[in-house]
mmCIF file of C-alpha atoms in Angstrom:
data_model
loop_
_atom_site.group_PDB
_atom_site.id
_atom_site.type_symbol
_atom_site.label_atom_id
_atom_site.label_comp_id
_atom_site.label_asym_id
_atom_site.label_seq_id
_atom_site.Cartn_x
_atom_site.Cartn_y
_atom_site.Cartn_z
ATOM 1 C CA MET A 65 58.432 113.476 -110.938
ATOM 2 C CA ALA A 66 60.070 114.435 -107.435
ATOM 3 C CA ARG A 67 62.264 117.245 -107.283
ATOM 4 C CA GLU A 68 66.111 116.043 -107.489
ATOM 5 C CA GLN A 69 67.635 116.995 -104.496
ATOM 6 C CA THR A 70 67.832 113.745 -102.224
ATOM 7 C CA LYS A 71 66.425 115.433 -99.152
ATOM 8 C CA MET A 72 63.965 118.254 -98.206
ATOM 9 C CA VAL A 73 63.175 120.127 -95.676
ATOM 10 C CA THR A 74 59.213 118.797 -94.742
ATOM 11 C CA SER A 75 58.762 120.603 -91.386
ATOM 12 C CA ILE A 76 60.520 124.110 -91.268
ATOM 13 C CA GLY A 77 58.902 127.176 -92.393
ATOM 14 C CA GLY A 78 59.848 130.844 -92.109
ATOM 15 C CA GLN A 79 58.155 134.072 -91.866
ATOM 16 C CA ALA A 80 59.751 137.084 -92.364
ATOM 17 C CA LEU A 81 59.293 140.071 -89.169
ATOM 18 C CA ILE A 82 60.059 143.751 -88.324
ATOM 19 C CA GLU A 83 63.642 143.269 -88.628
ATOM 20 C CA GLY A 84 63.831 140.059 -88.200
ATOM 21 C CA ILE A 85 62.886 136.168 -88.886
ATOM 22 C CA MET A 86 61.117 133.500 -87.584
ATOM 23 C CA MET A 87 61.426 130.308 -88.240
ATOM 24 C CA ARG A 88 59.805 127.067 -87.276
ATOM 25 C CA GLY A 89 61.497 123.820 -87.294
ATOM 26 C CA PRO A 90 59.118 120.032 -86.016
ATOM 27 C CA LYS A 91 59.560 120.765 -82.662
ATOM 28 C CA LYS A 92 60.956 123.800 -82.374
ATOM 29 C CA THR A 93 60.154 127.925 -83.535
ATOM 30 C CA SER A 94 63.214 130.639 -83.181
ATOM 31 C CA VAL A 95 63.184 133.704 -83.364
ATOM 32 C CA ALA A 96 66.063 136.184 -85.183
ATOM 33 C CA VAL A 97 66.447 140.005 -85.003
ATOM 34 C CA ARG A 98 68.431 142.310 -85.599
ATOM 35 C CA LEU A 99 68.778 144.949 -82.709
ATOM 36 C CA PRO A 100 69.902 148.808 -82.922
ATOM 37 C CA ASN A 101 73.455 147.714 -82.031
ATOM 38 C CA GLY A 102 73.805 145.671 -84.802
ATOM 39 C CA ALA A 103 74.185 142.075 -82.719
ATOM 40 C CA ILE A 104 71.585 139.734 -83.301
ATOM 41 C CA SER A 105 69.516 138.067 -80.431
ATOM 42 C CA ASN A 106 68.086 134.795 -81.150
ATOM 43 C CA GLU A 107 65.181 133.089 -79.324
ATOM 44 C CA TYR A 108 62.866 130.589 -78.658
ATOM 45 C CA LEU A 109 59.229 130.794 -78.567
ATOM 46 C CA ASP A 110 56.831 128.565 -76.346
ATOM 47 C CA ALA A 111 55.400 126.879 -79.125
ATOM 48 C CA HIS A 112 53.012 124.496 -79.164
ATOM 49 C CA TYR A 113 51.694 123.023 -82.490
ATOM 50 C CA ILE A 114 48.184 121.895 -82.242
ATOM 51 C CA ARG A 115 49.669 118.745 -84.821
ATOM 52 C CA ASP A 116 50.980 117.535 -82.134
ATOM 53 C CA LYS A 117 48.645 117.605 -79.420
ATOM 54 C CA TYR A 118 45.772 116.676 -81.545
ATOM 55 C CA LYS A 119 46.771 113.493 -83.521
ATOM 56 C CA ILE A 120 43.963 114.237 -85.779
ATOM 57 C CA PHE A 121 45.160 117.294 -87.248
ATOM 58 C CA ARG A 122 47.629 115.632 -89.151
ATOM 59 C CA ALA A 123 45.133 114.132 -91.340
ATOM 60 C CA PRO A 124 45.359 115.303 -94.725
ATOM 61 C CA LEU A 125 42.608 118.624 -95.244
ATOM 62 C CA LEU A 126 42.724 118.944 -91.798
ATOM 63 C CA ARG A 127 46.347 119.357 -91.142
ATOM 64 C CA GLY A 128 45.868 122.290 -93.276
ATOM 65 C CA ILE A 129 43.589 124.031 -90.750
ATOM 66 C CA ALA A 130 46.071 123.526 -87.990
ATOM 67 C CA GLY A 131 48.746 125.039 -89.996
ATOM 68 C CA LEU A 132 46.805 127.966 -90.527
ATOM 69 C CA ILE A 133 45.674 128.352 -86.694
ATOM 70 C CA ASP A 134 49.136 127.729 -85.437
ATOM 71 C CA SER A 135 50.488 130.017 -87.921
ATOM 72 C CA MET A 136 48.684 133.265 -87.081
ATOM 73 C CA ARG A 137 48.837 132.326 -83.206
ATOM 74 C CA ILE A 138 52.641 131.792 -83.189
ATOM 75 C CA GLY A 139 53.561 134.356 -85.821
ATOM 76 C CA TYR A 140 51.658 137.667 -83.341
ATOM 77 C CA LYS A 141 53.808 136.013 -80.847
ATOM 78 C CA ALA A 142 57.113 136.304 -83.390
ATOM 79 C CA LEU A 143 55.867 139.911 -84.430
ATOM 80 C CA MET A 144 55.017 141.183 -81.065
ATOM 81 C CA TYR A 145 58.794 139.937 -79.865
ATOM 82 C CA SER A 146 60.470 141.621 -82.717
ATOM 83 C CA ALA A 147 58.760 144.548 -82.454
ATOM 84 C CA GLU A 148 60.016 144.707 -78.594
ATOM 85 C CA LYS A 149 63.935 143.806 -79.749
ATOM 86 C CA SER A 150 63.647 145.864 -82.420
ATOM 87 C CA GLY A 151 63.295 148.854 -80.292
ATOM 88 C CA LEU A 152 59.850 149.883 -82.264
ATOM 89 C CA ASP A 153 57.363 149.162 -79.129
ATOM 90 C CA ASP A 154 60.343 151.574 -76.766
ATOM 91 C CA GLU A 155 59.834 155.281 -78.523
ATOM 92 C CA GLU A 156 59.307 158.031 -76.448
ATOM 93 C CA ASP A 157 57.451 160.803 -77.557
ATOM 94 C CA GLU A 158 59.410 164.354 -76.839
ATOM 95 C CA GLY A 159 57.707 166.482 -74.112
ATOM 96 C CA GLU A 160 54.488 165.626 -71.302
ATOM 97 C CA PRO A 161 52.509 163.302 -72.322
ATOM 98 C CA ASN A 162 48.830 164.904 -72.899
ATOM 99 C CA LYS A 163 45.560 163.952 -70.059
ATOM 100 C CA PHE A 164 44.174 161.499 -72.615
ATOM 101 C CA GLU A 165 47.758 160.075 -73.413
ATOM 102 C CA GLN A 166 48.203 159.192 -68.799
ATOM 103 C CA TRP A 167 44.477 157.721 -69.172
ATOM 104 C CA ILE A 168 45.937 155.380 -71.319
ATOM 105 C CA ASP A 169 48.995 154.679 -69.860
ATOM 106 C CA ARG A 170 46.897 154.386 -66.343
ATOM 107 C CA VAL A 171 44.477 152.218 -67.726
ATOM 108 C CA PHE A 172 46.634 149.644 -70.102
ATOM 109 C CA GLY A 173 50.073 150.154 -68.373
ATOM 110 C CA ASP A 174 52.694 148.369 -70.152
ATOM 111 C CA LYS A 175 50.249 146.336 -72.111
ATOM 112 C CA ILE A 176 49.212 148.955 -74.421
ATOM 113 C CA PHE A 177 50.767 147.863 -77.329
ATOM 114 C CA ASN A 178 49.309 144.357 -77.549
ATOM 115 C CA VAL A 179 46.082 146.157 -77.278
ATOM 116 C CA ILE A 180 47.080 148.988 -79.987
ATOM 117 C CA MET A 181 48.102 145.105 -81.941
ATOM 118 C CA GLY A 182 45.365 143.879 -80.878
ATOM 119 C CA ILE A 183 42.701 146.569 -82.138
ATOM 120 C CA ALA A 184 44.253 146.714 -85.313
ATOM 121 C CA ALA A 185 43.885 143.192 -85.907
ATOM 122 C CA VAL A 186 40.476 143.836 -85.627
ATOM 123 C CA LEU A 187 39.744 146.287 -88.107
ATOM 124 C CA GLY A 188 41.866 145.030 -90.270
ATOM 125 C CA VAL A 189 39.821 141.645 -90.280
ATOM 126 C CA GLY A 190 36.727 143.571 -90.656
ATOM 127 C CA ILE A 191 37.908 145.282 -93.790
ATOM 128 C CA ALA A 192 39.404 142.121 -95.183
ATOM 129 C CA ILE A 193 35.806 140.898 -94.989
ATOM 130 C CA LEU A 194 33.949 144.348 -96.675
ATOM 131 C CA LEU A 195 36.995 144.092 -99.229
ATOM 132 C CA PHE A 196 37.481 140.137 -100.393
ATOM 133 C CA PHE A 197 33.437 139.126 -99.470
ATOM 134 C CA VAL A 198 31.151 141.707 -99.506
ATOM 135 C CA LEU A 199 32.536 144.037 -102.140
ATOM 136 C CA PRO A 200 32.841 141.841 -105.027
ATOM 137 C CA THR A 201 29.914 140.508 -104.746
ATOM 138 C CA TRP A 202 28.106 143.979 -103.956
ATOM 139 C CA ILE A 203 29.843 145.386 -107.814
ATOM 140 C CA CYS A 204 28.703 141.868 -109.504
ATOM 141 C CA ASN A 205 25.211 142.793 -108.008
ATOM 142 C CA LEU A 206 25.318 146.662 -109.818
ATOM 143 C CA LEU A 207 26.948 145.162 -113.121
ATOM 144 C CA SER A 208 24.170 142.599 -113.481
ATOM 145 C CA ASN A 209 22.071 144.826 -114.824
ATOM 146 C CA PRO A 210 22.919 146.036 -117.832
ATOM 147 C CA LEU A 211 25.377 142.224 -117.673
ATOM 148 C CA PRO A 212 22.381 139.921 -116.818
ATOM 149 C CA ALA A 213 24.912 137.172 -117.611
ATOM 150 C CA ILE A 214 27.748 138.062 -114.449
ATOM 151 C CA GLY A 215 24.331 138.001 -112.321
ATOM 152 C CA SER A 216 24.021 133.988 -111.292
ATOM 153 C CA GLY A 217 26.066 131.422 -111.997
ATOM 154 C CA TRP A 218 29.726 130.044 -112.505
ATOM 155 C CA LEU A 219 31.115 133.855 -114.083
ATOM 156 C CA ARG A 220 29.144 135.103 -111.355
ATOM 157 C CA SER A 221 31.717 133.630 -109.678
ATOM 158 C CA VAL A 222 34.647 133.891 -111.792
ATOM 159 C CA VAL A 223 34.456 138.046 -111.592
ATOM 160 C CA GLU A 224 34.184 137.815 -107.926
ATOM 161 C CA GLY A 225 37.680 135.703 -107.943
ATOM 162 C CA VAL A 226 39.340 138.158 -110.235
ATOM 163 C CA MET A 227 38.323 141.292 -108.401
ATOM 164 C CA ARG A 228 39.710 139.601 -105.106
ATOM 165 C CA ILE A 229 42.850 138.484 -106.779
ATOM 166 C CA GLY A 230 42.380 142.182 -107.680
ATOM 167 C CA ILE A 231 42.565 143.711 -104.798
ATOM 168 C CA PHE A 232 44.901 141.224 -103.041
ATOM 169 C CA ILE A 233 47.394 141.681 -105.701
ATOM 170 C CA ALA A 234 46.866 145.935 -105.464
ATOM 171 C CA TYR A 235 47.175 145.731 -101.771
ATOM 172 C CA ILE A 236 50.340 144.283 -101.622
ATOM 173 C CA VAL A 237 52.023 146.336 -104.198
ATOM 174 C CA LEU A 238 50.834 149.236 -102.232
ATOM 175 C CA CYS A 239 52.800 148.020 -99.159
ATOM 176 C CA SER A 240 55.649 147.491 -101.714
ATOM 177 C CA ARG A 241 56.302 151.029 -101.946
ATOM 178 C CA MET A 242 56.508 151.191 -97.761
ATOM 179 C CA LYS A 243 60.293 151.657 -96.597
ATOM 180 C CA ASP A 244 59.377 149.275 -93.795
ATOM 181 C CA MET A 245 57.547 147.044 -96.156
ATOM 182 C CA ARG A 246 60.145 146.508 -98.519
ATOM 183 C CA ARG A 247 63.132 145.693 -95.577
ATOM 184 C CA VAL A 248 60.429 143.110 -94.356
ATOM 185 C CA PHE A 249 60.071 141.865 -98.148
ATOM 186 C CA GLU A 250 63.590 141.815 -97.867
ATOM 187 C CA TYR A 251 63.872 139.594 -95.239
ATOM 188 C CA HIS A 252 61.059 137.530 -96.716
ATOM 189 C CA GLY A 253 63.655 137.104 -99.204
ATOM 190 C CA ALA A 254 66.291 136.087 -96.553
ATOM 191 C CA GLU A 255 64.048 133.093 -95.633
ATOM 192 C CA HIS A 256 63.653 131.698 -98.768
ATOM 193 C CA LYS A 257 67.189 131.589 -100.145
ATOM 194 C CA THR A 258 68.306 130.435 -96.465
ATOM 195 C CA ILE A 259 65.962 127.873 -96.432
ATOM 196 C CA PHE A 260 66.665 126.776 -100.346
ATOM 197 C CA CYS A 261 70.276 126.175 -98.949
ATOM 198 C CA TYR A 262 69.464 123.874 -96.623
ATOM 199 C CA GLU A 263 67.274 122.196 -98.609
ATOM 200 C CA ASN A 264 70.173 121.878 -100.960
ATOM 201 C CA GLU A 265 72.405 120.052 -98.203
ATOM 202 C CA GLU A 266 75.252 122.903 -98.337
ATOM 203 C CA GLU A 267 77.036 124.962 -96.058
ATOM 204 C CA LEU A 268 74.682 128.008 -94.325
ATOM 205 C CA THR A 269 76.742 131.153 -95.209
ATOM 206 C CA VAL A 270 76.242 134.424 -96.823
ATOM 207 C CA GLU A 271 78.297 133.158 -100.050
ATOM 208 C CA ASN A 272 76.086 130.164 -100.724
ATOM 209 C CA VAL A 273 72.408 131.757 -99.462
ATOM 210 C CA ARG A 274 73.158 134.804 -102.096
ATOM 211 C CA LYS A 275 73.663 132.206 -104.949
ATOM 212 C CA HIS A 276 70.020 130.658 -104.223
ATOM 213 C CA SER A 277 66.461 132.004 -105.768
ATOM 214 C CA ARG A 278 64.070 134.213 -103.773
ATOM 215 C CA PHE A 279 61.117 132.017 -104.931
ATOM 216 C CA HIS A 280 60.109 129.350 -102.917
ATOM 217 C CA PRO A 281 56.766 126.764 -103.559
ATOM 218 C CA ARG A 282 55.879 126.784 -100.596
ATOM 219 C CA CYS A 283 55.587 130.296 -99.389
ATOM 220 C CA GLY A 284 52.604 132.296 -97.717
ATOM 221 C CA THR A 285 52.017 133.647 -100.547
ATOM 222 C CA SER A 286 51.657 131.531 -102.801
ATOM 223 C CA PHE A 287 49.530 129.368 -100.226
ATOM 224 C CA MET A 288 46.392 132.545 -100.574
ATOM 225 C CA ILE A 289 46.296 133.112 -103.966
ATOM 226 C CA LEU A 290 45.961 129.379 -103.983
ATOM 227 C CA MET A 291 43.180 129.982 -100.943
ATOM 228 C CA LEU A 292 41.628 132.615 -103.338
ATOM 229 C CA LEU A 293 41.641 130.316 -106.608
ATOM 230 C CA VAL A 294 40.075 127.292 -104.810
ATOM 231 C CA GLY A 295 37.463 130.143 -103.087
ATOM 232 C CA ILE A 296 36.038 130.877 -106.948
ATOM 233 C CA ILE A 297 35.458 127.233 -107.583
ATOM 234 C CA ILE A 298 33.974 126.779 -104.436
ATOM 235 C CA GLY A 299 31.301 129.969 -105.519
ATOM 236 C CA PHE A 300 30.045 127.957 -108.220
ATOM 237 C CA PHE A 301 28.251 125.953 -105.008
ATOM 238 C CA ILE A 302 26.886 129.093 -103.551
ATOM 239 C CA PRO A 303 23.413 130.232 -104.920
ATOM 240 C CA PHE A 304 23.337 133.606 -103.044
ATOM 241 C CA THR A 305 23.467 136.943 -104.929
ATOM 242 C CA ASN A 306 22.299 139.584 -101.441
ATOM 243 C CA PRO A 307 26.330 140.706 -100.598
ATOM 244 C CA PHE A 308 26.304 140.008 -96.716
ATOM 245 C CA LEU A 309 24.260 136.228 -97.290
ATOM 246 C CA ARG A 310 26.886 135.149 -100.097
ATOM 247 C CA GLY A 311 29.705 136.751 -98.188
ATOM 248 C CA PHE A 312 28.626 134.694 -95.147
ATOM 249 C CA ILE A 313 28.938 131.512 -96.577
ATOM 250 C CA LYS A 314 31.897 132.091 -98.505
ATOM 251 C CA ILE A 315 33.451 132.788 -94.797
ATOM 252 C CA LEU A 316 32.009 129.812 -93.437
ATOM 253 C CA CYS A 317 34.023 128.134 -96.193
ATOM 254 C CA LEU A 318 37.287 129.269 -95.530
ATOM 255 C CA PRO A 319 38.467 126.128 -93.660
ATOM 256 C CA ILE A 320 37.589 124.040 -97.495
ATOM 257 C CA SER A 321 39.848 126.797 -99.060
ATOM 258 C CA VAL A 322 42.577 126.977 -96.739
ATOM 259 C CA ALA A 323 42.521 122.633 -96.943
ATOM 260 C CA ILE A 324 42.886 122.404 -99.769
ATOM 261 C CA GLY A 325 45.784 125.184 -100.597
ATOM 262 C CA PHE A 326 47.920 123.467 -98.319
ATOM 263 C CA GLU A 327 47.615 120.299 -100.077
ATOM 264 C CA LEU A 328 48.250 122.124 -102.869
ATOM 265 C CA ILE A 329 51.166 124.003 -101.837
ATOM 266 C CA LYS A 330 52.582 120.338 -100.451
ATOM 267 C CA LEU A 331 52.281 118.653 -103.611
ATOM 268 C CA CYS A 332 53.615 121.275 -105.687
ATOM 269 C CA GLY A 333 57.068 121.607 -102.864
ATOM 270 C CA LYS A 334 57.586 117.649 -103.369
ATOM 271 C CA TYR A 335 56.707 117.104 -107.351
ATOM 272 C CA ASP A 336 57.985 118.947 -109.892
ATOM 273 C CA ASN A 337 56.072 118.275 -113.782
ATOM 274 C CA VAL A 338 54.174 120.281 -115.422
ATOM 275 C CA VAL A 339 50.815 120.224 -113.422
ATOM 276 C CA THR A 340 52.474 121.372 -110.271
ATOM 277 C CA ARG A 341 54.682 124.019 -112.219
ATOM 278 C CA ALA A 342 51.303 125.514 -113.841
ATOM 279 C CA VAL A 343 49.878 125.070 -109.609
ATOM 280 C CA ALA A 344 52.681 127.000 -108.376
ATOM 281 C CA ALA A 345 53.068 129.570 -111.242
ATOM 282 C CA PRO A 346 50.726 132.632 -110.176
ATOM 283 C CA GLY A 347 52.064 132.100 -106.886
ATOM 284 C CA MET A 348 55.634 132.197 -108.216
ATOM 285 C CA TRP A 349 55.181 135.190 -109.519
ATOM 286 C CA MET A 350 53.094 137.668 -106.650
ATOM 287 C CA GLN A 351 56.529 136.201 -104.750
ATOM 288 C CA ARG A 352 58.487 138.149 -107.003
ATOM 289 C CA ILE A 353 56.006 141.227 -104.997
ATOM 290 C CA THR A 354 56.323 139.956 -101.721
ATOM 291 C CA THR A 355 60.275 139.250 -101.753
ATOM 292 C CA LYS A 356 62.944 141.512 -102.955
ATOM 293 C CA GLU A 357 66.688 140.679 -102.612
ATOM 294 C CA PRO A 358 68.401 141.110 -99.682
ATOM 295 C CA GLU A 359 71.319 142.488 -97.719
ATOM 296 C CA ASP A 360 73.511 140.019 -96.342
ATOM 297 C CA GLY A 361 72.920 141.217 -92.762
ATOM 298 C CA MET A 362 69.793 140.130 -93.499
ATOM 299 C CA ILE A 363 71.313 136.441 -94.282
ATOM 300 C CA GLU A 364 73.011 136.436 -91.482
ATOM 301 C CA VAL A 365 69.405 136.624 -88.974
ATOM 302 C CA ALA A 366 67.844 134.392 -91.158
ATOM 303 C CA ILE A 367 70.659 132.114 -90.949
ATOM 304 C CA GLU A 368 70.720 132.179 -87.189
ATOM 305 C CA ALA A 369 67.245 131.904 -87.168
ATOM 306 C CA LEU A 370 67.457 128.559 -89.617
ATOM 307 C CA LYS A 371 70.070 126.886 -86.934
ATOM 308 C CA ALA A 372 68.249 127.418 -84.264
ATOM 309 C CA VAL A 373 65.312 124.943 -85.432
ATOM 310 C CA ILE A 374 67.488 122.557 -87.097
ATOM 311 C CA PRO A 375 66.735 118.968 -85.314
ATOM 312 C CA GLU A 376 70.316 117.006 -84.667
ATOM 313 C CA ASN A 377 68.800 113.601 -86.393
ATOM 314 C CA GLY A 378 67.465 114.732 -88.958
ATOM 315 C CA GLU A 379 63.972 113.599 -88.462
ATOM 316 C CA ASP A 380 62.932 117.118 -90.689
ATOM 317 C CA LYS A 381 63.691 115.560 -93.923
ATOM 318 C CA ILE A 382 62.929 112.654 -95.833
ATOM 319 C CA ILE A 383 64.928 110.704 -98.453
ATOM 320 C CA LYS A 384 62.994 110.370 -102.043
#
């Protein structure tokens, strides 16, 4: 059955940032950031969606791939903006810079923060490939000697998938222990609560937003879990056991996982029945880690970000 509310957001989504929130609407993308002086800065990003430029990417399955690319591209811009506005890239070290710091300043100048973020992104991707694609297969190969059943077939894919999910959960739990990341998770909770409030056609006030759930079926966390689960099924059809070759094939199959995961997320957001609740359950459980109850000030930031992208003609809503 369809969800009970008469209208729901189909295009608006959000992303928690450093002391801020990005909201994506059908036509606009807004970034609201809490400034060091306590004020809220809210600006639009120059964000052109792939689906608007190429109509083919509005088709089922392809829209999921386009959506992920847009999220990564626009999310990076939003992260840079939030870091700048929140003052993270303005901090100056005490004392005179050493020779290495002077060389860095001469070569990169004001672009040093972007360079650091770029290097961090490359290292992050490399580590993710080793942890999620190479390591599970390598461990399965080691276990296949005493336990031959793990060496091939569907059991290998299940064991590898469970290890990937375990690594993902461990990583999120470790991140949640960090003070700065906990604040990001609190902003994540504010984002979900605010979108829920809007979907239920209530006035966007701190009091109204506060009473809503921080667990949302159309969340990036749920999307990641669904991708990992879909990857287990895809692994059934990959016969290779070499860690690097098997990992390479799985990377090539990522667009399939993305496309299917996106469609499942949309179905879970649109319908509420036994099947969709079961599909959404793992992601909703993970949100207990990736979302925290926000402060009122965080909710204020989320409200400002959302208000900026709500179309006046209501084209972001559909009648059930």
